[in-house]
Short mmCIF file of C-alpha atoms and ligand atoms in Angstrom, two decimals:
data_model
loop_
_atom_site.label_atom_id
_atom_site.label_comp_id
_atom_site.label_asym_id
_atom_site.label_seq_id
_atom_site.Cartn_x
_atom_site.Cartn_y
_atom_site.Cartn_z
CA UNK X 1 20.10 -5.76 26.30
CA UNK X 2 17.58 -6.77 23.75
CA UNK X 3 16.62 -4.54 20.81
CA UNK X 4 12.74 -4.48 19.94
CA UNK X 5 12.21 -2.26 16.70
CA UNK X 6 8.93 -0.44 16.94
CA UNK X 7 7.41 0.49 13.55
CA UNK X 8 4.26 2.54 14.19
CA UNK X 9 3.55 2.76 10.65
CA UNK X 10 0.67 4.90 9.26
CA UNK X 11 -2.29 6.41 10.36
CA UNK X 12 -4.10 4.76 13.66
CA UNK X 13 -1.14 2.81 13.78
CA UNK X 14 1.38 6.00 15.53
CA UNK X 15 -1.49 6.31 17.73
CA UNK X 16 -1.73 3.00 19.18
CA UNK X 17 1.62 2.32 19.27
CA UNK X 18 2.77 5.15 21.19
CA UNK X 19 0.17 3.90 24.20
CA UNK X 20 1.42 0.57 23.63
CA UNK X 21 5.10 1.55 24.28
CA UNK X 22 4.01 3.61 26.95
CA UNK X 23 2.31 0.54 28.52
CA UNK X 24 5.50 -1.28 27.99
CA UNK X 25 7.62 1.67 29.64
CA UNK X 26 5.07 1.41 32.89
CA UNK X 27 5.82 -2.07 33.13
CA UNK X 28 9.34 -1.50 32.93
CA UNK X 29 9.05 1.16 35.78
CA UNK X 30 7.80 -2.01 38.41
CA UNK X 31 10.18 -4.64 37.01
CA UNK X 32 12.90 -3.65 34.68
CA UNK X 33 13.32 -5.00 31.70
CA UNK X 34 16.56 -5.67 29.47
CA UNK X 35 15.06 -4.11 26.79
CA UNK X 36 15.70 -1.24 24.54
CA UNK X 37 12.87 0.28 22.17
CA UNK X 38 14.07 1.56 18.80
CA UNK X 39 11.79 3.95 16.67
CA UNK X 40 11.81 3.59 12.86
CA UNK X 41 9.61 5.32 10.85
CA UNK X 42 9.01 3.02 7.87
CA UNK X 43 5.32 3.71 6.31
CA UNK X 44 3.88 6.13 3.91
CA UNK X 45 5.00 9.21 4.63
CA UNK X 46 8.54 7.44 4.02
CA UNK X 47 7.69 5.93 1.27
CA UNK X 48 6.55 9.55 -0.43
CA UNK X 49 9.49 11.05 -0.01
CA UNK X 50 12.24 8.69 -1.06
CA UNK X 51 10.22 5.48 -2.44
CA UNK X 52 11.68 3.27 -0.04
CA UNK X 53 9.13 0.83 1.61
CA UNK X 54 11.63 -1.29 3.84
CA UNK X 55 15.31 -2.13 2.16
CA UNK X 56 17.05 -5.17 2.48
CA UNK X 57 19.55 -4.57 4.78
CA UNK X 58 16.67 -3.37 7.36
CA UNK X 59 15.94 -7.40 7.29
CA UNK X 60 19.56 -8.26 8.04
CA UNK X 61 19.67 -6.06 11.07
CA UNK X 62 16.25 -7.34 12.45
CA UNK X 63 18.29 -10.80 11.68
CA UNK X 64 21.10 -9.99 13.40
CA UNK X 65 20.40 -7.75 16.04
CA UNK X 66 17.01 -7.53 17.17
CA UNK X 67 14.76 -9.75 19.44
CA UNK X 68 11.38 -8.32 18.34
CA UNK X 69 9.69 -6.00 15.97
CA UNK X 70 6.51 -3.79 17.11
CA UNK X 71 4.34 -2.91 14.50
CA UNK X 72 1.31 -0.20 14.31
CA UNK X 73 -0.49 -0.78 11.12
CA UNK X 74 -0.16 0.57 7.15
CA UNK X 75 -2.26 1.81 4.86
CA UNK X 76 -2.50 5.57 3.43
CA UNK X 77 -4.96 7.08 1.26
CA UNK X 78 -2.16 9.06 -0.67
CA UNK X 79 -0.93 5.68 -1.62
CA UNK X 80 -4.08 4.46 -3.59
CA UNK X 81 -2.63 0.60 -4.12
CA UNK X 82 -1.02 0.57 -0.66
CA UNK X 83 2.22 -0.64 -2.11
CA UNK X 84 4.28 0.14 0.48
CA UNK X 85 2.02 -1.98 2.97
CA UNK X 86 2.22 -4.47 0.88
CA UNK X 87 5.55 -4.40 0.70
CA UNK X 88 6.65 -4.01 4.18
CA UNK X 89 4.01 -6.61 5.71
CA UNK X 90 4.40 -8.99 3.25
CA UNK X 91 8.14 -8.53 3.24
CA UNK X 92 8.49 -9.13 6.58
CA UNK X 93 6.42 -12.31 6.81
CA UNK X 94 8.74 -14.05 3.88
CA UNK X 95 11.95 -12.07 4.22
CA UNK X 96 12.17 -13.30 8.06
CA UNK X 97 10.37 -16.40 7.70
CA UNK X 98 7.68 -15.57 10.07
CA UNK X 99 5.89 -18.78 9.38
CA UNK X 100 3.55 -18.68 12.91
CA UNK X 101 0.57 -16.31 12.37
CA UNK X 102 -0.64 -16.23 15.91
CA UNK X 103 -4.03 -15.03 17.18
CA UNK X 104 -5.53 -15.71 20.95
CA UNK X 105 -9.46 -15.28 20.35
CA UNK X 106 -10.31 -14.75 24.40
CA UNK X 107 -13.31 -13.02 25.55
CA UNK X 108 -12.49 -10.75 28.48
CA UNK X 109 -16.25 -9.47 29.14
CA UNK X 110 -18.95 -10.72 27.87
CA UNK X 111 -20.77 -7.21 27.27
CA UNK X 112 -17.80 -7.20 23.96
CA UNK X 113 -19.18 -10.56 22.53
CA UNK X 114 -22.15 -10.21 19.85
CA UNK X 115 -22.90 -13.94 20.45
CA UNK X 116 -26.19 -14.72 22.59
CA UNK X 117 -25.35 -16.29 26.07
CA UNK X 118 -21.52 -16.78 25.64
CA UNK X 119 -19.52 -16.14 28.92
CA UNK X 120 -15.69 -15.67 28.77
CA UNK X 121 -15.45 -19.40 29.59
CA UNK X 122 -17.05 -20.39 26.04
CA UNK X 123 -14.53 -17.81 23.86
CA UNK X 124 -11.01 -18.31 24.71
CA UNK X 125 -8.84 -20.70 21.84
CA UNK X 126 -5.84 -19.66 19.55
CA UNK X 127 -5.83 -19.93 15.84
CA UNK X 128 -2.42 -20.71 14.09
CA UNK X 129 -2.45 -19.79 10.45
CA UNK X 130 -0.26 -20.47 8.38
CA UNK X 131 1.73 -17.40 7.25
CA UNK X 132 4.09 -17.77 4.40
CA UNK X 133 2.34 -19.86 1.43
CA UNK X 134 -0.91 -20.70 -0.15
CA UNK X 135 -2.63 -17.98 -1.76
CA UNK X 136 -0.37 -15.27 -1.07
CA UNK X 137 2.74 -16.20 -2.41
CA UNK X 138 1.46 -14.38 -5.66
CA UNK X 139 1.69 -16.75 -8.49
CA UNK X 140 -0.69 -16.94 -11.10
CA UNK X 141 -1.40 -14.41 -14.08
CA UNK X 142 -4.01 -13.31 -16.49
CA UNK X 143 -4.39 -14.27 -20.27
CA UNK X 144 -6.17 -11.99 -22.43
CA UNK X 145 -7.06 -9.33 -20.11
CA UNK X 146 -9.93 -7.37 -20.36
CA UNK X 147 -11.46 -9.06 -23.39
CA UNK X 148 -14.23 -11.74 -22.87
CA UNK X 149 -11.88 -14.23 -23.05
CA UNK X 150 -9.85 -13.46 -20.06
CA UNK X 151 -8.33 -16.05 -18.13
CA UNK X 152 -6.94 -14.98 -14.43
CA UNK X 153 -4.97 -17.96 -12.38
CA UNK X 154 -3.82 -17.83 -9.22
CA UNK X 155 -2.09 -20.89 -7.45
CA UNK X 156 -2.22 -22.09 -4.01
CA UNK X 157 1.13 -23.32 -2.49
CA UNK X 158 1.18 -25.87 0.17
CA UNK X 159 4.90 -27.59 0.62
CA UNK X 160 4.99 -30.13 2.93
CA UNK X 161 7.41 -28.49 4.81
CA UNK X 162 5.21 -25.52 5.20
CA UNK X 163 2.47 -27.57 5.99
CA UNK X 164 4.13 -29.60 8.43
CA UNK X 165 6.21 -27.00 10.95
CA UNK X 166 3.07 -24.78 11.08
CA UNK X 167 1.19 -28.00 12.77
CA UNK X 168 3.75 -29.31 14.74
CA UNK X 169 3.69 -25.61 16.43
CA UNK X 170 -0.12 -26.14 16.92
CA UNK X 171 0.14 -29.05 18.75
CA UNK X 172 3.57 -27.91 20.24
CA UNK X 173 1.33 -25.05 21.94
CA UNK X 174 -0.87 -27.46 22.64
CA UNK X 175 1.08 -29.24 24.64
CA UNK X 176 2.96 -26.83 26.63
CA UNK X 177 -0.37 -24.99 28.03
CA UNK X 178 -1.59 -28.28 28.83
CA UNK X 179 -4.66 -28.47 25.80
CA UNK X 180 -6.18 -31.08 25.05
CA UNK X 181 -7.97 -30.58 21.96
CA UNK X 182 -6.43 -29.06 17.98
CA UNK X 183 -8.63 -28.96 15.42
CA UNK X 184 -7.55 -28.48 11.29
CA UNK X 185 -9.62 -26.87 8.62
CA UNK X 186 -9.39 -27.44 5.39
CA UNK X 187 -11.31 -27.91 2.31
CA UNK X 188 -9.71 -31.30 0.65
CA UNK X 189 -13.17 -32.29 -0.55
CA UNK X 190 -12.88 -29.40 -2.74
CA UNK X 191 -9.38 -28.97 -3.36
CA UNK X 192 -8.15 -32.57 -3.33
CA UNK X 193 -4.43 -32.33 -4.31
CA UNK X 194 -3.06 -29.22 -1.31
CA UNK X 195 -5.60 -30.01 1.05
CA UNK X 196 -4.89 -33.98 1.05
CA UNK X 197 -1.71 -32.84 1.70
CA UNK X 198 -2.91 -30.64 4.94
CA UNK X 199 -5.28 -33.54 5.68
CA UNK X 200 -2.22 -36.36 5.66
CA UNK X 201 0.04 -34.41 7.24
CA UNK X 202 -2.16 -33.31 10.22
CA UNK X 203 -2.93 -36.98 11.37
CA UNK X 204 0.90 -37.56 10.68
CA UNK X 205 1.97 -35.27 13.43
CA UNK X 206 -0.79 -35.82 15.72
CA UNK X 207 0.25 -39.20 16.09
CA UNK X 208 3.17 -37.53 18.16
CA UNK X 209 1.37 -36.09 20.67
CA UNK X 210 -0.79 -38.95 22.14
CA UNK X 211 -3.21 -37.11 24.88
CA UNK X 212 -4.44 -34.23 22.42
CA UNK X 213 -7.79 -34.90 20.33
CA UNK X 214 -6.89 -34.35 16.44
CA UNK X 215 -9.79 -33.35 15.01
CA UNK X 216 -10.67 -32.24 11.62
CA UNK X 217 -12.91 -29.80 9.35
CA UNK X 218 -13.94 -28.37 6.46
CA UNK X 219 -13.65 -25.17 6.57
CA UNK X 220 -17.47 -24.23 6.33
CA UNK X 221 -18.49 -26.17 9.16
CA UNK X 222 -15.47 -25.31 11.40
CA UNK X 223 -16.99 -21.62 10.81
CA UNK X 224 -20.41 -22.51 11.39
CA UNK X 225 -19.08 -24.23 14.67
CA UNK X 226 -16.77 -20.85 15.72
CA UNK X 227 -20.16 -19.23 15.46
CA UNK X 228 -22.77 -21.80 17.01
CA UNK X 229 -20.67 -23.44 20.13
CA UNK X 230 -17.49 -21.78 20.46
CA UNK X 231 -16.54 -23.57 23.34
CA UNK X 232 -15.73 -26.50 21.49
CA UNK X 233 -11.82 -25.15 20.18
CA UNK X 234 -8.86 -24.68 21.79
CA UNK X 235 -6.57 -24.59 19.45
CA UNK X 236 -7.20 -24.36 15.76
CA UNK X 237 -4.77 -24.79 12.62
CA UNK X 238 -5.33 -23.86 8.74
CA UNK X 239 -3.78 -22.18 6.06
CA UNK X 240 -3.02 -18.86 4.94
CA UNK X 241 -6.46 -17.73 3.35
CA UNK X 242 -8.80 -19.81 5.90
CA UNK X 243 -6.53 -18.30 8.77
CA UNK X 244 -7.21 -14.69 7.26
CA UNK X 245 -10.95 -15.01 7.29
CA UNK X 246 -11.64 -17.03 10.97
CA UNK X 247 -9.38 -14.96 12.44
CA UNK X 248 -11.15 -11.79 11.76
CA UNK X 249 -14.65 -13.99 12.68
CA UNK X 250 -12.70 -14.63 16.33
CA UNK X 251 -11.94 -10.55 16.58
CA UNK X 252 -15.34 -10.26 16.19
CA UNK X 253 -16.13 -12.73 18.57
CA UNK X 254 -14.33 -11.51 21.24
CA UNK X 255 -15.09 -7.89 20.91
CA UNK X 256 -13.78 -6.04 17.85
CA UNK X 257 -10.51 -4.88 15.76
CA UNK X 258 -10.22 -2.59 18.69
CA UNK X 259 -9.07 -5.69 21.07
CA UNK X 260 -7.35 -8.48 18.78
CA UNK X 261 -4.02 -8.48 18.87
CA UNK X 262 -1.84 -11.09 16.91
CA UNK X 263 2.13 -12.39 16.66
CA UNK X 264 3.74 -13.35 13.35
CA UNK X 265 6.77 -15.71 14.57
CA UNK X 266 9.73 -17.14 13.55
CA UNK X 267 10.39 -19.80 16.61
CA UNK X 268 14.10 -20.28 15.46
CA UNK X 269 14.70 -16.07 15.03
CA UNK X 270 12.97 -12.55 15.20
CA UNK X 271 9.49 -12.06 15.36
CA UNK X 272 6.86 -9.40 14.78
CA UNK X 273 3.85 -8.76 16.86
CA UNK X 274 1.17 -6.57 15.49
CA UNK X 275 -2.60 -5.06 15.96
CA UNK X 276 -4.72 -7.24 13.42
CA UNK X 277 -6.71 -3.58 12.82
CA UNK X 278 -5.45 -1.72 10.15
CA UNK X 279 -4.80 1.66 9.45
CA UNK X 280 -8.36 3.28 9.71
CA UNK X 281 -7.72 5.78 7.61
CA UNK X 282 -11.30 7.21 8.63
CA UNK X 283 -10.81 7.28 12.25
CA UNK X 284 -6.66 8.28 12.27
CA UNK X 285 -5.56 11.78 13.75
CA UNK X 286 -8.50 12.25 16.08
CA UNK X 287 -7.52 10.77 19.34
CA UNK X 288 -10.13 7.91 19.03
CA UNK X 289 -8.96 4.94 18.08
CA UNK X 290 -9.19 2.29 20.64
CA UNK X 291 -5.14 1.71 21.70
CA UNK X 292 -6.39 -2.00 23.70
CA UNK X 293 -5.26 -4.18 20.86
CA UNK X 294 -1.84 -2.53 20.27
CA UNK X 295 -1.91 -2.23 24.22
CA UNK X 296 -2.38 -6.18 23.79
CA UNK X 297 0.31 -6.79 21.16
CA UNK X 298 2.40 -5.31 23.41
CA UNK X 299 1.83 -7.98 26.14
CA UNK X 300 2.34 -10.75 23.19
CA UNK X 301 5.66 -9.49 22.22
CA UNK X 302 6.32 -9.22 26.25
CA UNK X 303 5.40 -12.96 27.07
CA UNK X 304 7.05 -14.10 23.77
CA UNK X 305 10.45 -12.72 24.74
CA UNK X 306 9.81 -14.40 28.10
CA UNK X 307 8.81 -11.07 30.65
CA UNK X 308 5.51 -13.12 31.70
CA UNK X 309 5.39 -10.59 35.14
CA UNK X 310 5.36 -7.80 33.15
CA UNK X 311 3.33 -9.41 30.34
CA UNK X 312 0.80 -10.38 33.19
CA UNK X 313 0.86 -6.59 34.98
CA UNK X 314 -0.20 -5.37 31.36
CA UNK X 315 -3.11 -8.30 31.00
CA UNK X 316 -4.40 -6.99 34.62
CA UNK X 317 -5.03 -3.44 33.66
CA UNK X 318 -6.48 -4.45 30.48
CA UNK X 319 -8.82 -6.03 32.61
CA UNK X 320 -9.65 -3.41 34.87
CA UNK X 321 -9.90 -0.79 32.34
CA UNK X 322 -13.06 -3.30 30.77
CA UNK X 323 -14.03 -3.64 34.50
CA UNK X 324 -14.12 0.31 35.17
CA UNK X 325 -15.73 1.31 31.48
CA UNK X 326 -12.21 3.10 30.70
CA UNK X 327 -12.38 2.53 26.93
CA UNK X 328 -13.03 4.54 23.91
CA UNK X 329 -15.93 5.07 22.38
CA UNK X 330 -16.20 2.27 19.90
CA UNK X 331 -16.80 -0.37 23.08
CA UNK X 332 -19.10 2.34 25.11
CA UNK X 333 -16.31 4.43 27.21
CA UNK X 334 -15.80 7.78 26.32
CA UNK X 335 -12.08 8.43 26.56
CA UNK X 336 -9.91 9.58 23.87
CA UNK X 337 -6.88 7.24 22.56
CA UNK X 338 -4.42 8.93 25.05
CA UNK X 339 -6.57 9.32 27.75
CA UNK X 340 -7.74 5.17 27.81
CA UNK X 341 -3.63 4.31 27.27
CA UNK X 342 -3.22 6.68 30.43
CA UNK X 343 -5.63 4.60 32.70
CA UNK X 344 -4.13 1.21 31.48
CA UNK X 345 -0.34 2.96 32.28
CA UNK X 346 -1.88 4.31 35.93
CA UNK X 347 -2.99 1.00 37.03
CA UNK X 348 0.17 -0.93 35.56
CA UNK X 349 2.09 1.82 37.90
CA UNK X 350 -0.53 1.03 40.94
CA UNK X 351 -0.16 -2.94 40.40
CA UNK X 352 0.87 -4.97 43.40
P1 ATP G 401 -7.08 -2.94 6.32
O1 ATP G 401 -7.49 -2.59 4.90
O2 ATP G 401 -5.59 -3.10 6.47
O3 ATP G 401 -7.84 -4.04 6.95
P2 ATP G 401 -8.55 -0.73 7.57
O4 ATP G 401 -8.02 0.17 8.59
O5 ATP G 401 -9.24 -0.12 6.43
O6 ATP G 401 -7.32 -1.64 7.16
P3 ATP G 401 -9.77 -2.49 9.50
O7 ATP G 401 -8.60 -2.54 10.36
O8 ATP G 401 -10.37 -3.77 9.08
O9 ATP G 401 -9.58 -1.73 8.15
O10 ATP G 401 -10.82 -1.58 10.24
C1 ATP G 401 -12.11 -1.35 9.74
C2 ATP G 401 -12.73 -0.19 10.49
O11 ATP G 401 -12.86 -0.51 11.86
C3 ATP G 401 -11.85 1.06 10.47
O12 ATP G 401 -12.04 1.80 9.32
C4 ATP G 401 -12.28 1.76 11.73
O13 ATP G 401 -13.44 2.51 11.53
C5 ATP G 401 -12.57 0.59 12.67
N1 ATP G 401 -11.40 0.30 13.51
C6 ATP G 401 -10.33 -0.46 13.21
N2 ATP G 401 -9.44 -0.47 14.21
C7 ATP G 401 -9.94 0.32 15.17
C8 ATP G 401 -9.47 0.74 16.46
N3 ATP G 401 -8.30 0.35 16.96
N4 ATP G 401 -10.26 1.57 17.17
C9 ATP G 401 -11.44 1.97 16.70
N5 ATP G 401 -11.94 1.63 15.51
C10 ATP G 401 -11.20 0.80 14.73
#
């Protein structure tokens, strides 16, 4: 029996997830699954009473006994700095070396896509940023704050080791869906010393997988390219801060936060799959928050752990729910959060 931890996590985030367990529970219902589902309840409202964010010997037990972690999203208005997000996202990405930041970009109608004659043939690559360096390792600091002399520095980190697994997975994945095409953006016109380092080391490993086009970018024109002819990626791998940015260009791109769902994996241990929304404070407690891309993360964490049937089943009635106009508000429908998870869950029950 495998263990997946489900974290729904604050606001939006218990709403989604619940529909995206329930989605996983109607799959189960058609083809059983091995799996057990077990609710924590890490987030703010934890945090407020007892201060604890996630303790260390929650990582241990994801290390030693779980397959997979489920997570809704953080974020809490009675925690102004968000601390405890922090905390537990970040935490999670080091603490279990969850070096793969994953994120399909796939159109699946092209009503969703704010791009002028794009069909879902023209939007449908996967970024691969890197996860656990760069700018968000947190080193720097500021000299003479808040005088007119300040000086603030903040490093990037790029090891070679980093730099290196992160695009051997690229082309890995490549390889194994049968791509033909990876692209790299970086900026090592700018920032000569990391970036020749991501520059080296991508023509390094490409050299491995003869059949796949290496090509590279600077980051600017790799985004002007997402936006002018989309068509042209496939697979696409860049750092920690470049990957933050595209990625949420691709959500757009392919319909909204309400749709992009992303993994954050460790190939050699546990990994986390998550909504790339957040916690939406605005929207949270009102039954309208679109549940598609936790619905989505679901099906990642499903075809990761190797259930493609029931990973697929989950993908169909995604698609028929677009098809039918079952959706929430935000992409034109007018069902509630509960109500759109309920279709997806009916048809997953119906499939053949
Ligand atoms: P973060 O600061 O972690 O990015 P956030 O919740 O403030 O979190 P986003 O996730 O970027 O920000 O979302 C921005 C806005 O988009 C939300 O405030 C909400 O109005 C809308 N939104 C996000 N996710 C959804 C969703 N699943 N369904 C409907 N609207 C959403």
């Amino acid at each position: 029996m495998k263990k997946i931890a489900v974290i729904p996590g604050d606001g939006i985030g218990t709403e989604v997830t619940n529909e995206a367990k329930k989605a996983i529970l109607a799959t189960n219902a058609k083809k059983p699954l091995d799996i057990e589902l077990v609710d924590m309840e890490y987030g703010a409202e934890k945090f407020l009473k007892t201060g604890v964010t996630m303790p260390e010997e929650q990582y241990d037990d994801f290390r030693k006994n779980y397959s997979a972690i489920l997570m809704g999203a953080f974020g809490d208005p009675r925690v102004p700095g968000n601390e405890h997000a922090k905390d537990i996202l970040l935490g999670t990405r080091f603490k279990l070396d969850l070096y793969v930041n994953f994120r399909p970009v796939k159109l699946l109608d092209e009503k969703f896509c704010p791009l002028k004659n794009k069909t879902v043939n023209d939007i449908d690559f996967t970024v691969f940023r890197e996860n656990t360096e760069g700018v968000y390792v947190g080193i720097g600091g500021i000299f003479k704050k808040g005088t007119p002399d300040e000086v603030a520095v903040q490093e990037e980190i790029n090891t070679r080791k980093g730099v290196e697994r992160i695009i051997r997975y690229a082309f890995e994945f490549a390889k194994k869906n049968n791509l033909k095409k990876v692209a790299m953006a970086d900026k090592s016109n700018a920032m000569q010393f990391g970036h020749n380092l991501w520059n080296r080391c991508f023509f390094e490993v490409a050299k491995e997988f003869s059949g796949i086009q290496a090509k590279h970018f600077y980051i600017d024109a790799l985004a002007m390219m997402m936006i002018r002819n989309p068509e042209e990626f496939e697979v696409i791998v860049t750092n920690n801060l470049f990957g933050d940015i595209i990625t949420d260009m691709g959500a757009q791109l392919q319909g909204g936060m309400g749709l992009a769902a992303s993994g954050n994996i460790n190939p050699a241990g546990v990994s986390m799959f998550e909504p790339v929304h957040g916690s939406a404070p605005d929207i949270a407690g009102r039954n309208i928050a679109n549940p598609v891309a936790a619905i989505l993360t679901a099906e990642m964490l499903l075809r990761h752990l190797g259930y493609l049937q029931n990973a697929d089943m989950i993908e169909r009635a995604v698609r028929v729910a677009i098809q039918k106009n079952k959706l929430t508000r935000e992409l034109g429908g007018d069902l509630g959060t509960k109500e759109c998870g309920d279709f997806i869950c009916s048809v997953i029950k119906s499939d053949n």
